[in-house]
Coordinates of C-alpha atoms (C1' of nucleotides) in Angstrom, one line a residue:
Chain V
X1 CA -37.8 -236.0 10.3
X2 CA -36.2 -233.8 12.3
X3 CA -32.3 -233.3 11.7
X4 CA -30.6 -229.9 11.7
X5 CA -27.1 -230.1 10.1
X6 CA -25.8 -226.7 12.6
X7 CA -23.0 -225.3 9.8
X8 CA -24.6 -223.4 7.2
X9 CA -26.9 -220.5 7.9
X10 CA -30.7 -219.8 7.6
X11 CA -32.3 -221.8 10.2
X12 CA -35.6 -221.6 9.7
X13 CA -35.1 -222.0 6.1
X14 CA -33.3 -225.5 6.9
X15 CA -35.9 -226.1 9.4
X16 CA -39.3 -225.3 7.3
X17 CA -37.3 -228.0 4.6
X18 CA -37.4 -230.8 7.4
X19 CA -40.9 -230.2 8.2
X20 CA -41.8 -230.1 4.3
X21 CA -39.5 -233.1 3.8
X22 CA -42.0 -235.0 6.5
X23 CA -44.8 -234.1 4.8
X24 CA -44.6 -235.0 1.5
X25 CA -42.9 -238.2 2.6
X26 CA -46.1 -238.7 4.3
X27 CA -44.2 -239.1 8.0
X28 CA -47.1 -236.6 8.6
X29 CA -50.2 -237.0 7.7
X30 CA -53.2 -234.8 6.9
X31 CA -55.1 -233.2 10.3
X32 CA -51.7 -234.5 12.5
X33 CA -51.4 -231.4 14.5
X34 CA -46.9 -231.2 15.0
X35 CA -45.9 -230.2 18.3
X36 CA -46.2 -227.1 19.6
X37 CA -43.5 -224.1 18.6
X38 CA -41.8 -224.6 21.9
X39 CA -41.2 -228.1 21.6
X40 CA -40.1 -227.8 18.2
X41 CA -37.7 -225.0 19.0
X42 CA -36.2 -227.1 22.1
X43 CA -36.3 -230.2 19.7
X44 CA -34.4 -228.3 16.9
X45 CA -32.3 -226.1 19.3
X46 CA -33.2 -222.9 17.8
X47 CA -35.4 -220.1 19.7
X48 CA -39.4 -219.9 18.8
X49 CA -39.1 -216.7 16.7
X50 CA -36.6 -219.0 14.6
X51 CA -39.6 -221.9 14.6
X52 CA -42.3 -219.5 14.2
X53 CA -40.5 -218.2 10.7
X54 CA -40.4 -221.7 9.8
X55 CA -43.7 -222.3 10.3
X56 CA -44.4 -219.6 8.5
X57 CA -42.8 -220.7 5.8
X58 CA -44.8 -223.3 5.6
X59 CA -47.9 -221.4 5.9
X60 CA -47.2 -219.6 2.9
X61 CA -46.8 -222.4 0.8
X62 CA -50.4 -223.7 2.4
X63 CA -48.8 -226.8 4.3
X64 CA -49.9 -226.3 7.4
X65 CA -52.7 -224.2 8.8
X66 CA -52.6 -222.9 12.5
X67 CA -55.4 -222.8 15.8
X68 CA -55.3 -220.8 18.6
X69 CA -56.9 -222.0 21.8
X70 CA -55.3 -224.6 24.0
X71 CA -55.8 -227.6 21.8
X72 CA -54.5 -225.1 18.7
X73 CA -51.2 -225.3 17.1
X74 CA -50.2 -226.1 13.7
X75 CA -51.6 -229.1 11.4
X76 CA -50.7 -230.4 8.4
X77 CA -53.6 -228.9 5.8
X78 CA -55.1 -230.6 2.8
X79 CA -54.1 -229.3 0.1
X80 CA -57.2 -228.5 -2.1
X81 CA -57.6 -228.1 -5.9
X82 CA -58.5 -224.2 -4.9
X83 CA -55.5 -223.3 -3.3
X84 CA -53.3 -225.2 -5.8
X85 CA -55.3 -223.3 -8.5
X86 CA -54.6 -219.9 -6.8
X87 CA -50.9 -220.8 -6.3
X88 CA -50.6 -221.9 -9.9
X89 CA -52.2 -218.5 -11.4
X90 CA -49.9 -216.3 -8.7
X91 CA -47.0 -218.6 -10.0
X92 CA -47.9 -218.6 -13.7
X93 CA -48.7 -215.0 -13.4
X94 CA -45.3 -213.4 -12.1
X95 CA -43.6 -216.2 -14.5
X96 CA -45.5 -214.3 -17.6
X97 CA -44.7 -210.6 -16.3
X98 CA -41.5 -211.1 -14.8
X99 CA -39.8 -212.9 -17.8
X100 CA -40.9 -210.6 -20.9
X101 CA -42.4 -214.1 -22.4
X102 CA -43.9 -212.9 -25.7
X103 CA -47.2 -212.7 -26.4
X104 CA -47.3 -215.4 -29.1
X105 CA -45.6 -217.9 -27.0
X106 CA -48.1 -217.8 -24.1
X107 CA -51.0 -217.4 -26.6
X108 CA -49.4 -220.8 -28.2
X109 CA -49.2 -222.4 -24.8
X110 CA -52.7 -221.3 -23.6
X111 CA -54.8 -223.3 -27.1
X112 CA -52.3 -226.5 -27.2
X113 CA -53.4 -227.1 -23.8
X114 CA -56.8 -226.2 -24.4
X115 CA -57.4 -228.1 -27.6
X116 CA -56.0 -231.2 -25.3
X117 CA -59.2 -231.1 -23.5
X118 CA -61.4 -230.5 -26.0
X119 CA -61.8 -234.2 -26.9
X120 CA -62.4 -235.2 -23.7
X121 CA -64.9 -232.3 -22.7
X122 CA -66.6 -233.3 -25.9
X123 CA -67.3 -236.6 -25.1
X124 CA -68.4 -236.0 -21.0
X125 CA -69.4 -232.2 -21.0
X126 CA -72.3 -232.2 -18.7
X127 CA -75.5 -230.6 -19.5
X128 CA -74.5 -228.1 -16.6
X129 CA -71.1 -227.3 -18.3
X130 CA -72.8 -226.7 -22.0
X131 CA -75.1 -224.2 -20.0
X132 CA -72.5 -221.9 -18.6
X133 CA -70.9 -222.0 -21.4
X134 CA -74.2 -220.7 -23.1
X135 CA -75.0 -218.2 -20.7
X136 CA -71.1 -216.6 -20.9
X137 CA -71.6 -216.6 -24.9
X138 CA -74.7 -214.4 -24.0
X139 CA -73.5 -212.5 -21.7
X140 CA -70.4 -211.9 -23.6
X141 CA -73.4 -210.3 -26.9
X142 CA -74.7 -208.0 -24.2
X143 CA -73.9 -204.4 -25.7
X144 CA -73.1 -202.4 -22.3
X145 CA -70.5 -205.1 -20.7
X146 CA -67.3 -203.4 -19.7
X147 CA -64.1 -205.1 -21.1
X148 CA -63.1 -206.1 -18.3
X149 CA -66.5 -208.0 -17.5
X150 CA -66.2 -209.4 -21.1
X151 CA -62.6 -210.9 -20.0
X152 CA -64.2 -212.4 -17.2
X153 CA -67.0 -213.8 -19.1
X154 CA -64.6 -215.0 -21.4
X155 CA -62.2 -216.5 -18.7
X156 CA -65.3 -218.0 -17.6
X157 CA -66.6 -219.7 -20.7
X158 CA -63.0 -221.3 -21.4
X159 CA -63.0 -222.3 -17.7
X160 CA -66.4 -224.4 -18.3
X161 CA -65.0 -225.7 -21.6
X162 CA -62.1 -227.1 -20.0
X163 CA -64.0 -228.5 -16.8
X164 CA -66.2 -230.4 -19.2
X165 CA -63.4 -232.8 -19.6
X166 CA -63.9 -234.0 -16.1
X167 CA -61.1 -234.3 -15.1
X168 CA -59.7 -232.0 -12.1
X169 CA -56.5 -232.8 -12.3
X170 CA -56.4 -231.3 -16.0
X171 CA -58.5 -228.3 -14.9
X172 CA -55.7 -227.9 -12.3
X173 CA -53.7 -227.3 -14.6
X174 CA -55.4 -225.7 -17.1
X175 CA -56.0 -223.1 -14.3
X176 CA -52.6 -221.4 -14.7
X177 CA -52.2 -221.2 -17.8
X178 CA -55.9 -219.6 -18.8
X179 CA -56.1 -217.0 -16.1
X180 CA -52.6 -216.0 -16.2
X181 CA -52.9 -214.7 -20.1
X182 CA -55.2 -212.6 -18.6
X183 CA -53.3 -209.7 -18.4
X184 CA -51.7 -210.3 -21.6
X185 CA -55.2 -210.4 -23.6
X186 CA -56.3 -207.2 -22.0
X187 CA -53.5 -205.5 -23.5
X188 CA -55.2 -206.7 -27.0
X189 CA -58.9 -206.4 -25.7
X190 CA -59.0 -202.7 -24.7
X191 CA -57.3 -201.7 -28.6
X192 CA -58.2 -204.1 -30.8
X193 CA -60.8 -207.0 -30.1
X194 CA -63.8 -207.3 -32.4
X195 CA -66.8 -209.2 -30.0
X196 CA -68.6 -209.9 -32.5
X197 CA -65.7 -212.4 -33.7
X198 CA -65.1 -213.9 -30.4
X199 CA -68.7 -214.4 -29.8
X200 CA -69.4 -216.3 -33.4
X201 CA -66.0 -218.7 -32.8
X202 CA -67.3 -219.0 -29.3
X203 CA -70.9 -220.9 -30.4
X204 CA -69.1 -222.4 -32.9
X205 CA -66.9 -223.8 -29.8
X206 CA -70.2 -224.7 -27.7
X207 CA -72.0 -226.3 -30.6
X208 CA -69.1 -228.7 -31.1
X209 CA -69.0 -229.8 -27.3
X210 CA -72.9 -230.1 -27.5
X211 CA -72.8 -232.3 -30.7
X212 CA -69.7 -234.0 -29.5
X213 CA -67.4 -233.4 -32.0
X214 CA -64.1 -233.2 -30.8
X215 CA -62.3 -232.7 -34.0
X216 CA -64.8 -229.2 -35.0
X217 CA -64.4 -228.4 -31.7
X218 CA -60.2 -228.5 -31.4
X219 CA -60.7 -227.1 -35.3
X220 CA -62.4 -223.8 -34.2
X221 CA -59.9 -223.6 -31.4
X222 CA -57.4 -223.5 -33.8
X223 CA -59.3 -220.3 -35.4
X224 CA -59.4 -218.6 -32.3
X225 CA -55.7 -219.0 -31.9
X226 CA -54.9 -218.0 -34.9
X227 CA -57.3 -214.8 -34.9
X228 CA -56.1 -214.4 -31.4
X229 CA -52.3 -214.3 -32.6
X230 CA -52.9 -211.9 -35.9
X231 CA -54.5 -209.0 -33.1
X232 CA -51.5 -209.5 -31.3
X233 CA -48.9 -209.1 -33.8
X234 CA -51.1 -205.8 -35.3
X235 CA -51.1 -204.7 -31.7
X236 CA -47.0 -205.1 -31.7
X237 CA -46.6 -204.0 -35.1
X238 CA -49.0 -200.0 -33.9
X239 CA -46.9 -200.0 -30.9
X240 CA -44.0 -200.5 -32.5
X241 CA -44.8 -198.0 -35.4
X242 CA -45.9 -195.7 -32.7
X243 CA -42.7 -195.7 -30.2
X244 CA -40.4 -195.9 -33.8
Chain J
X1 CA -48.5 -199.6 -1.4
X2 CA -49.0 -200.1 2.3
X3 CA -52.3 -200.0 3.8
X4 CA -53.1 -202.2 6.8
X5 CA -56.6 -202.9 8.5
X6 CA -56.0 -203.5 12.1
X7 CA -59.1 -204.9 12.8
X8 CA -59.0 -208.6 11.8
X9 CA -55.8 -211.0 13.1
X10 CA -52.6 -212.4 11.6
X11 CA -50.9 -209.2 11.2
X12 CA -47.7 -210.8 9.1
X13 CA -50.0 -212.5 6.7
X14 CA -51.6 -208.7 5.8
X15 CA -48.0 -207.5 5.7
X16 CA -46.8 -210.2 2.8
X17 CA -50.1 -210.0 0.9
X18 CA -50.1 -206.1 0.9
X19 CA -46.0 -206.6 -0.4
X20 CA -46.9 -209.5 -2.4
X21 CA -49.5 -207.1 -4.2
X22 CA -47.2 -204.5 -4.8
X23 CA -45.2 -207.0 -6.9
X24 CA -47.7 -208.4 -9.0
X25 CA -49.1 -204.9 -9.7
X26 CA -45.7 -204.1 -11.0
X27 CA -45.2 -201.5 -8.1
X28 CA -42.3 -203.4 -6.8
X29 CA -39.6 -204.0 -9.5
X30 CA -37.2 -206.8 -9.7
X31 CA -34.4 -206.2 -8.3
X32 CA -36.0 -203.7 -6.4
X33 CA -34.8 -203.7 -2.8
X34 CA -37.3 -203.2 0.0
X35 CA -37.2 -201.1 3.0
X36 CA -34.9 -202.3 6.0
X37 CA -36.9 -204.8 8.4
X38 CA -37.1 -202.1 10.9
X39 CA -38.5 -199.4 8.3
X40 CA -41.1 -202.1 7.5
X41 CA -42.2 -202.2 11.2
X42 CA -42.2 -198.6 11.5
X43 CA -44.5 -198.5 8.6
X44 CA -46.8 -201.3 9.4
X45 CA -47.1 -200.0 12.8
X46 CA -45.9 -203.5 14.6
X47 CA -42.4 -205.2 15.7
X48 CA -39.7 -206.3 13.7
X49 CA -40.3 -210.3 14.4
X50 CA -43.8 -209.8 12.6
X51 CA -42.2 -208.0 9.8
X52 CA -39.8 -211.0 9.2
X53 CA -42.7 -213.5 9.5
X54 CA -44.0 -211.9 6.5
X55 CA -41.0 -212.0 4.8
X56 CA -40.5 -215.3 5.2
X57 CA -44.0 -215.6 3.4
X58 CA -42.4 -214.3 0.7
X59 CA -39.2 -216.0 0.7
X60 CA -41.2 -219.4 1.1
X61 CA -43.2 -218.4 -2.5
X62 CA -39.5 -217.2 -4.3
X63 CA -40.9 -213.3 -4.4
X64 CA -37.9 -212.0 -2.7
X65 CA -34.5 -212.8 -1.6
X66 CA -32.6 -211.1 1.5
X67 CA -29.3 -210.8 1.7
X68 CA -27.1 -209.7 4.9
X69 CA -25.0 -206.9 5.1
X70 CA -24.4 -202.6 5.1
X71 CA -26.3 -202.8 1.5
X72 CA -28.4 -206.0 2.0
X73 CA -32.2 -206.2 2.4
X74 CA -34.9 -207.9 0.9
X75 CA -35.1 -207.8 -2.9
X76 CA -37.8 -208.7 -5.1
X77 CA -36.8 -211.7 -6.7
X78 CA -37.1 -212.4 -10.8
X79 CA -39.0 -215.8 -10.5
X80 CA -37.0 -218.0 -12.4
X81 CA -38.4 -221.0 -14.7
X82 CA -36.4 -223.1 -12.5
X83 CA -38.3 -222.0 -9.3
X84 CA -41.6 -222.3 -11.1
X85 CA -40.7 -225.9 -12.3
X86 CA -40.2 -227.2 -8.5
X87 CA -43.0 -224.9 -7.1
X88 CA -45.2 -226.9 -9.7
X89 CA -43.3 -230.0 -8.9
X90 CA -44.5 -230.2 -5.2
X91 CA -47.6 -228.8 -5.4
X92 CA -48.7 -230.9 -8.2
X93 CA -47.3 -234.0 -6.3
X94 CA -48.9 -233.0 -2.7
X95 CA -52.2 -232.3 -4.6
X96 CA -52.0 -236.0 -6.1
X97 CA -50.9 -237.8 -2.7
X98 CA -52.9 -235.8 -0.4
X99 CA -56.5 -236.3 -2.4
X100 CA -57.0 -239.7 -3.4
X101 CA -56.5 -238.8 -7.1
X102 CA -57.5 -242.0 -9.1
X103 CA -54.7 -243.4 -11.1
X104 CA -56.6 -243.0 -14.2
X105 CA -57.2 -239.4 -13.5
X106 CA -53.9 -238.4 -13.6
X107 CA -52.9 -240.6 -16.3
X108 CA -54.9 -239.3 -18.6
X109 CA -54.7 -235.7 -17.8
X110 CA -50.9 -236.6 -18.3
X111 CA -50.9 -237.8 -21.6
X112 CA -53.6 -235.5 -23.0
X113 CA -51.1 -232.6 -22.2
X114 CA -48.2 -234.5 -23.8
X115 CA -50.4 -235.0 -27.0
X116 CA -50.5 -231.3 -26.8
X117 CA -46.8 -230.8 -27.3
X118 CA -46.2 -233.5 -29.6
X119 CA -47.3 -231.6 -33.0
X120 CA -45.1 -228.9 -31.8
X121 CA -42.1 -231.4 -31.0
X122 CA -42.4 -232.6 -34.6
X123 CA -42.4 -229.5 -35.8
X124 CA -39.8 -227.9 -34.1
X125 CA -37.5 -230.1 -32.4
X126 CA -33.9 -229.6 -32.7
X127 CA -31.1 -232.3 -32.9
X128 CA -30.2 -231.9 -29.6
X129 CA -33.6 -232.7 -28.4
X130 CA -33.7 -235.8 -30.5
X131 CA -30.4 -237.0 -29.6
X132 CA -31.8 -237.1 -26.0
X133 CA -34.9 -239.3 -26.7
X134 CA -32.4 -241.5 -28.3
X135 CA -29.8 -241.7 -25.6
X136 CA -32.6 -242.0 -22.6
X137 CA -34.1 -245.1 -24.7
X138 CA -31.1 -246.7 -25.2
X139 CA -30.3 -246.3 -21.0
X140 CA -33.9 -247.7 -20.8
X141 CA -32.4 -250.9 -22.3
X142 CA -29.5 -251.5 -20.8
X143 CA -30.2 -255.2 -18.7
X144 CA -28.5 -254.2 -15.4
X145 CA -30.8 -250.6 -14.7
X146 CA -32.4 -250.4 -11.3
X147 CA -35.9 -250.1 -11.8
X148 CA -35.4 -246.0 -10.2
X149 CA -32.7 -245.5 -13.1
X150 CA -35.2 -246.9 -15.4
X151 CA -37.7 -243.7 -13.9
X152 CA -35.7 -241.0 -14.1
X153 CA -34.8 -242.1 -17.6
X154 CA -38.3 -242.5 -18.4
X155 CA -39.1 -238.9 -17.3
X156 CA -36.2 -237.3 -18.8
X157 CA -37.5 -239.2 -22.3
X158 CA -40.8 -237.4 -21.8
X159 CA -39.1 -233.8 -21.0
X160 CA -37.2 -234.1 -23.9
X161 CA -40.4 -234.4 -26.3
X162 CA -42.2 -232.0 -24.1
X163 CA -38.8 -229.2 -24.6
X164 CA -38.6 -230.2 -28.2
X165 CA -42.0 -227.8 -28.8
X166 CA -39.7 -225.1 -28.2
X167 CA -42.1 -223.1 -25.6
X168 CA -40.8 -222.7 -21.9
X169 CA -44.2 -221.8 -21.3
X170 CA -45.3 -225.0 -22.1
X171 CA -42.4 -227.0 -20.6
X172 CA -43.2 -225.3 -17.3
X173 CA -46.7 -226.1 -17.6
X174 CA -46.1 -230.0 -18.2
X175 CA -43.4 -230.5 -15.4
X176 CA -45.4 -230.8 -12.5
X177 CA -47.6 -233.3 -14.2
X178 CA -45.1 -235.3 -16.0
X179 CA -42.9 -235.5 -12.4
X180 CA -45.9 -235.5 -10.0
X181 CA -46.9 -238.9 -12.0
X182 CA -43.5 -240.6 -11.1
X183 CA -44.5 -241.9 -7.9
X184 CA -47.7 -243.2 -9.7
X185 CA -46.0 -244.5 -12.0
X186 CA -43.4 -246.3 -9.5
X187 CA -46.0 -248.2 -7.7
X188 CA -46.8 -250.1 -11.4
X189 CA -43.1 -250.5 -12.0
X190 CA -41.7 -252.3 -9.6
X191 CA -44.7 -254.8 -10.0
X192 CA -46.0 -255.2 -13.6
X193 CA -44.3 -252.7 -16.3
X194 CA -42.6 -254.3 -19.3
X195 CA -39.6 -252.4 -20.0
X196 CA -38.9 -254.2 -23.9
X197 CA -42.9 -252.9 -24.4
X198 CA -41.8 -249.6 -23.2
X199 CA -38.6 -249.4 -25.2
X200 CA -40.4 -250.1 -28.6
X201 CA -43.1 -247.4 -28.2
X202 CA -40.6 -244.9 -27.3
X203 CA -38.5 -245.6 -30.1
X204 CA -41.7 -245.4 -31.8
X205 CA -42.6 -241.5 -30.7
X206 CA -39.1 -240.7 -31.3
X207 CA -39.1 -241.8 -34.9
X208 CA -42.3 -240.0 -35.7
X209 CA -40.9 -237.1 -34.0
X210 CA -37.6 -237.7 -36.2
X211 CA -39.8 -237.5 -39.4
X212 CA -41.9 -234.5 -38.1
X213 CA -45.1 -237.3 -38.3
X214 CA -47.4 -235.2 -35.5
X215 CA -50.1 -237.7 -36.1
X216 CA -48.1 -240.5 -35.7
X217 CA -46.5 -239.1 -32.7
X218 CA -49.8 -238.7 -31.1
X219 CA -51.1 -242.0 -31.7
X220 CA -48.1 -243.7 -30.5
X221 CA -49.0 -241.8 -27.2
X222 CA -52.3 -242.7 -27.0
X223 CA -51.2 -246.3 -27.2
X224 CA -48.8 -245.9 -24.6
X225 CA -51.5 -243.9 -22.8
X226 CA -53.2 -247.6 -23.1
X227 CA -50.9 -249.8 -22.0
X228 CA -50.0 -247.5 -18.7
X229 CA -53.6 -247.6 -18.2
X230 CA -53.7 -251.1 -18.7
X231 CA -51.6 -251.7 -15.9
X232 CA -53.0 -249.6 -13.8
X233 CA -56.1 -251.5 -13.9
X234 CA -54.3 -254.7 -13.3
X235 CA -52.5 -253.5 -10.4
X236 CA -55.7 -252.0 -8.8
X237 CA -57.1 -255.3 -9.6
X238 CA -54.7 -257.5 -8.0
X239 CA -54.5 -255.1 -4.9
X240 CA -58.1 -255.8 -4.3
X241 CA -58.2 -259.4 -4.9
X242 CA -55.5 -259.8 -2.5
X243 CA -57.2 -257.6 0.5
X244 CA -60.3 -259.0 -0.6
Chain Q
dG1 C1' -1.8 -194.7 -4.2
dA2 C1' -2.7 -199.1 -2.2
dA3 C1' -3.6 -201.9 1.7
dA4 C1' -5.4 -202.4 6.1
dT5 C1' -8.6 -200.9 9.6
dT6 C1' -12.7 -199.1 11.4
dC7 C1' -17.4 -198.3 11.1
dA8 C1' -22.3 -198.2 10.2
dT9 C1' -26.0 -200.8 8.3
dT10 C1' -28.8 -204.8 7.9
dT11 C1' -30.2 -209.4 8.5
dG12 C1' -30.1 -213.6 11.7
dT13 C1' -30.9 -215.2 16.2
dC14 C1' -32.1 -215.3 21.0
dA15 C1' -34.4 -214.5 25.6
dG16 C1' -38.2 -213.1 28.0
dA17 C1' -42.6 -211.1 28.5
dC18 C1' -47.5 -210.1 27.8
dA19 C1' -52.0 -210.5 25.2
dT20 C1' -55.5 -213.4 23.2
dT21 C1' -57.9 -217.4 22.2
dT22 C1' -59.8 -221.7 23.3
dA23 C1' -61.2 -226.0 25.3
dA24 C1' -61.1 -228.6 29.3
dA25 C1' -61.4 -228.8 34.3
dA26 C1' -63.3 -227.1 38.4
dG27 C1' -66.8 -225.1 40.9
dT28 C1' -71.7 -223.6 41.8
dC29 C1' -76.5 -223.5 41.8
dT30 C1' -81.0 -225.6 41.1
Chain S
dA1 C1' -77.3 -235.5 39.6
dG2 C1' -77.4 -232.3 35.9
dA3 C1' -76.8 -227.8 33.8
dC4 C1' -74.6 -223.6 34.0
dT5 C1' -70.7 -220.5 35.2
dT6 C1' -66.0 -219.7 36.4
dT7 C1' -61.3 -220.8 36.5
dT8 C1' -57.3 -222.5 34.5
dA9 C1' -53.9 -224.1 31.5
dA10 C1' -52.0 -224.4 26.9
dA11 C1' -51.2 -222.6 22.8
dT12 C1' -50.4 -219.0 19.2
dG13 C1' -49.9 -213.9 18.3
dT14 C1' -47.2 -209.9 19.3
dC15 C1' -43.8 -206.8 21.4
dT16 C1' -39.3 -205.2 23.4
dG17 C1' -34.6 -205.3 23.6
dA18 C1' -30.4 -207.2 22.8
dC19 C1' -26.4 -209.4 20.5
dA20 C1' -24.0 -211.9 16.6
dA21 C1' -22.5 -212.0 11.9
dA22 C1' -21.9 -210.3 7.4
dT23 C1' -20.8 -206.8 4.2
dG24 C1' -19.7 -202.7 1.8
dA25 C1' -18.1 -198.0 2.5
dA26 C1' -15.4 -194.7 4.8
dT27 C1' -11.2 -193.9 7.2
dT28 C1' -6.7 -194.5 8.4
dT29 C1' -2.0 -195.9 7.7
dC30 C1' 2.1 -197.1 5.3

DNA sequence: GAAATTCATTTGTCAGACATTTAAAAGTCT
DNA sequence: AGACTTTTAAATGTCTGACAAATGAATTTC
């Protein structure tokens, strides 16, 4: 690592990239603490406020974590499924709001990627994940839950469907795409949701996975898409009535 | 927006998740331009160098951009799918390298999401899409490829079947773990991969997407899901016989 | 009226300083 | 000698003040 080409501007924006650069070439390695923000800033020729924005950089984008104290400074961090999870719903999130993707599209995205582990979480659900997924569907009957404790509870109960699959890497990033419809659904939830509905497709759901049937299971799926994507177009079609 | 405990430490980190939250609660608009760096500080009640730390928080996760100038500042940024893709990109491919993620793992999470788009893909692709399957699998053929060629090809193949569904959403979702594979994936090329077996099956997934097959498409992925897998295994087993 | 100039604003960078945290080294007492 | 306390050094966290560079707007000049 470590080259600083002087000409263009934005130093600590060229020097975060050097850093990065030696990290995911794996010139650092996890728990390798990187010299200290004076060293760097003599090695790179720059002044520490310059370094510090650098590191900070890198902070943000959970690289590195810092330690105070004389044997402190900054090391290279693990990255761990949870903070990838939390940077893919932040990500996914401002992707969905920022861009005016329509509701179909995302609701399209959300049950092709969920029907993809339904085979999967059919065939290795534990007797743990079959259990939440239980307890949410009851939860979810319960006549005083708020909607936005049902959302939850339904976030949750798609969240244990998909972990069934056993396989992090697809609950990774499943992650995104399930939590950041959340905002999207709500719009539908608080006008025109029926429980009851959700609730029936949602044992149907759970008593595929238990039985192991992958095919009923990605076939009631397809139901709740579909039901999913009629509320949404009525919910367009009132608003649009409404504001026309 | 704007509050700020001063108890606990790591004032700039506060700062860019207190900004940060005014943008995903919409109370920040794109486009939007921030106060001035020294308004910030006024605000926040600390010096301008922690102000721009937290900036460059922000700047690190694409929320804003600054720009120099009588009328620059700090905008908030409209994350682009482009920024999302390579956010995805390296995350995904720092989560894969820095856990130990079992080949397997990640294969099959891999294809599972492809599978996902592939009904889609035969459904919907255009011409366009198609005529970029076939020109990345004739490249794939060509004698005098470097093995790197032959990857890139390979991945723009995949990107082209994953586009062809027609939903960015989706496309956004399956880059990080169609490019986050490719290292993976490099360490069974440049040992074992058979690049006539590759060629057929592609061929194979682009004529059932040609004649809007989805079934077909699928299977043809789950054999090719197979074979990778396959090689995996012999890879893994060779490694071990050889240190063992 | 158009071109050139000045000017004010804002970010980018630097230098130096002090505060705080933390672990190791040094010192002290039993 | 061993356990406890104190000191010290190293590192990050923060602040103050300053200058450089960029850039659009206001002003001046022809």
């Amino acid at each position: 690592m470590k080259i600083d080409p002087n000409k263009p501007a934005d130093l600590s924006a060229q020097i975060a990239a050097a850093i990065r650069d030696a990290i995911v070439s794996g010139a650092l390695i996890v728990d390798e603490r990187l010299p200290s923000e004076a060293e760097l800033a003599d090695h790179f020729h720059v002044s520490r406020p310059t370094v510090r924005e650098a590191l900070k950089r890198l902070a943000a984008q959970s690289l590195i974590r810092t330690q105070r104290g004389a044997t402190g400074g900054a090391f290279v961090r693990r990255l761990s499924y949870e903070d990838a999870y939390s940077q893919q719903i932040t990500t996914s999130t401002l992707l969905l709001s920022m861009n005016a993707i329509r509701f179909d599209t995302a609701c399209e995205a959300r049950y092709a990627l969920e029907r993809a582990c339904a085979p999967l979480s059919a065939q290795r659900r534990s007797a743990d994940h079959l259990a939440t997924m239980r307890s949410e569907i009851f939860r979810q009957g319960q006549p005083g839950l708020t909607d936005e404790a049902f959302c939850a509870s339904d976030v949750a109960f798609h969240r244990a469907l998909v972990d069934g699959a056993g396989n992090p890497v697809l609950s990774y990033q499943l992650a995104g795409a399930v939590e950041a419809m959340q905002p999207l659904m709500n719009m539908i939830t608080f006008t025109a949701r029926s429980r009851t509905e959700i609730v029936g497709l949602h044992a149907r759901i759970a008593d595929a996975i238990e039985a192991r049937e992958a095919a009923a299971a990605e076939a009631v799926l397809s139901e709740l898409e579909v039901y999913t994507q009629d509320l949404g177009r009525n919910v367009m079609a009132e608003r649009a009535q409404r504001s026309g």
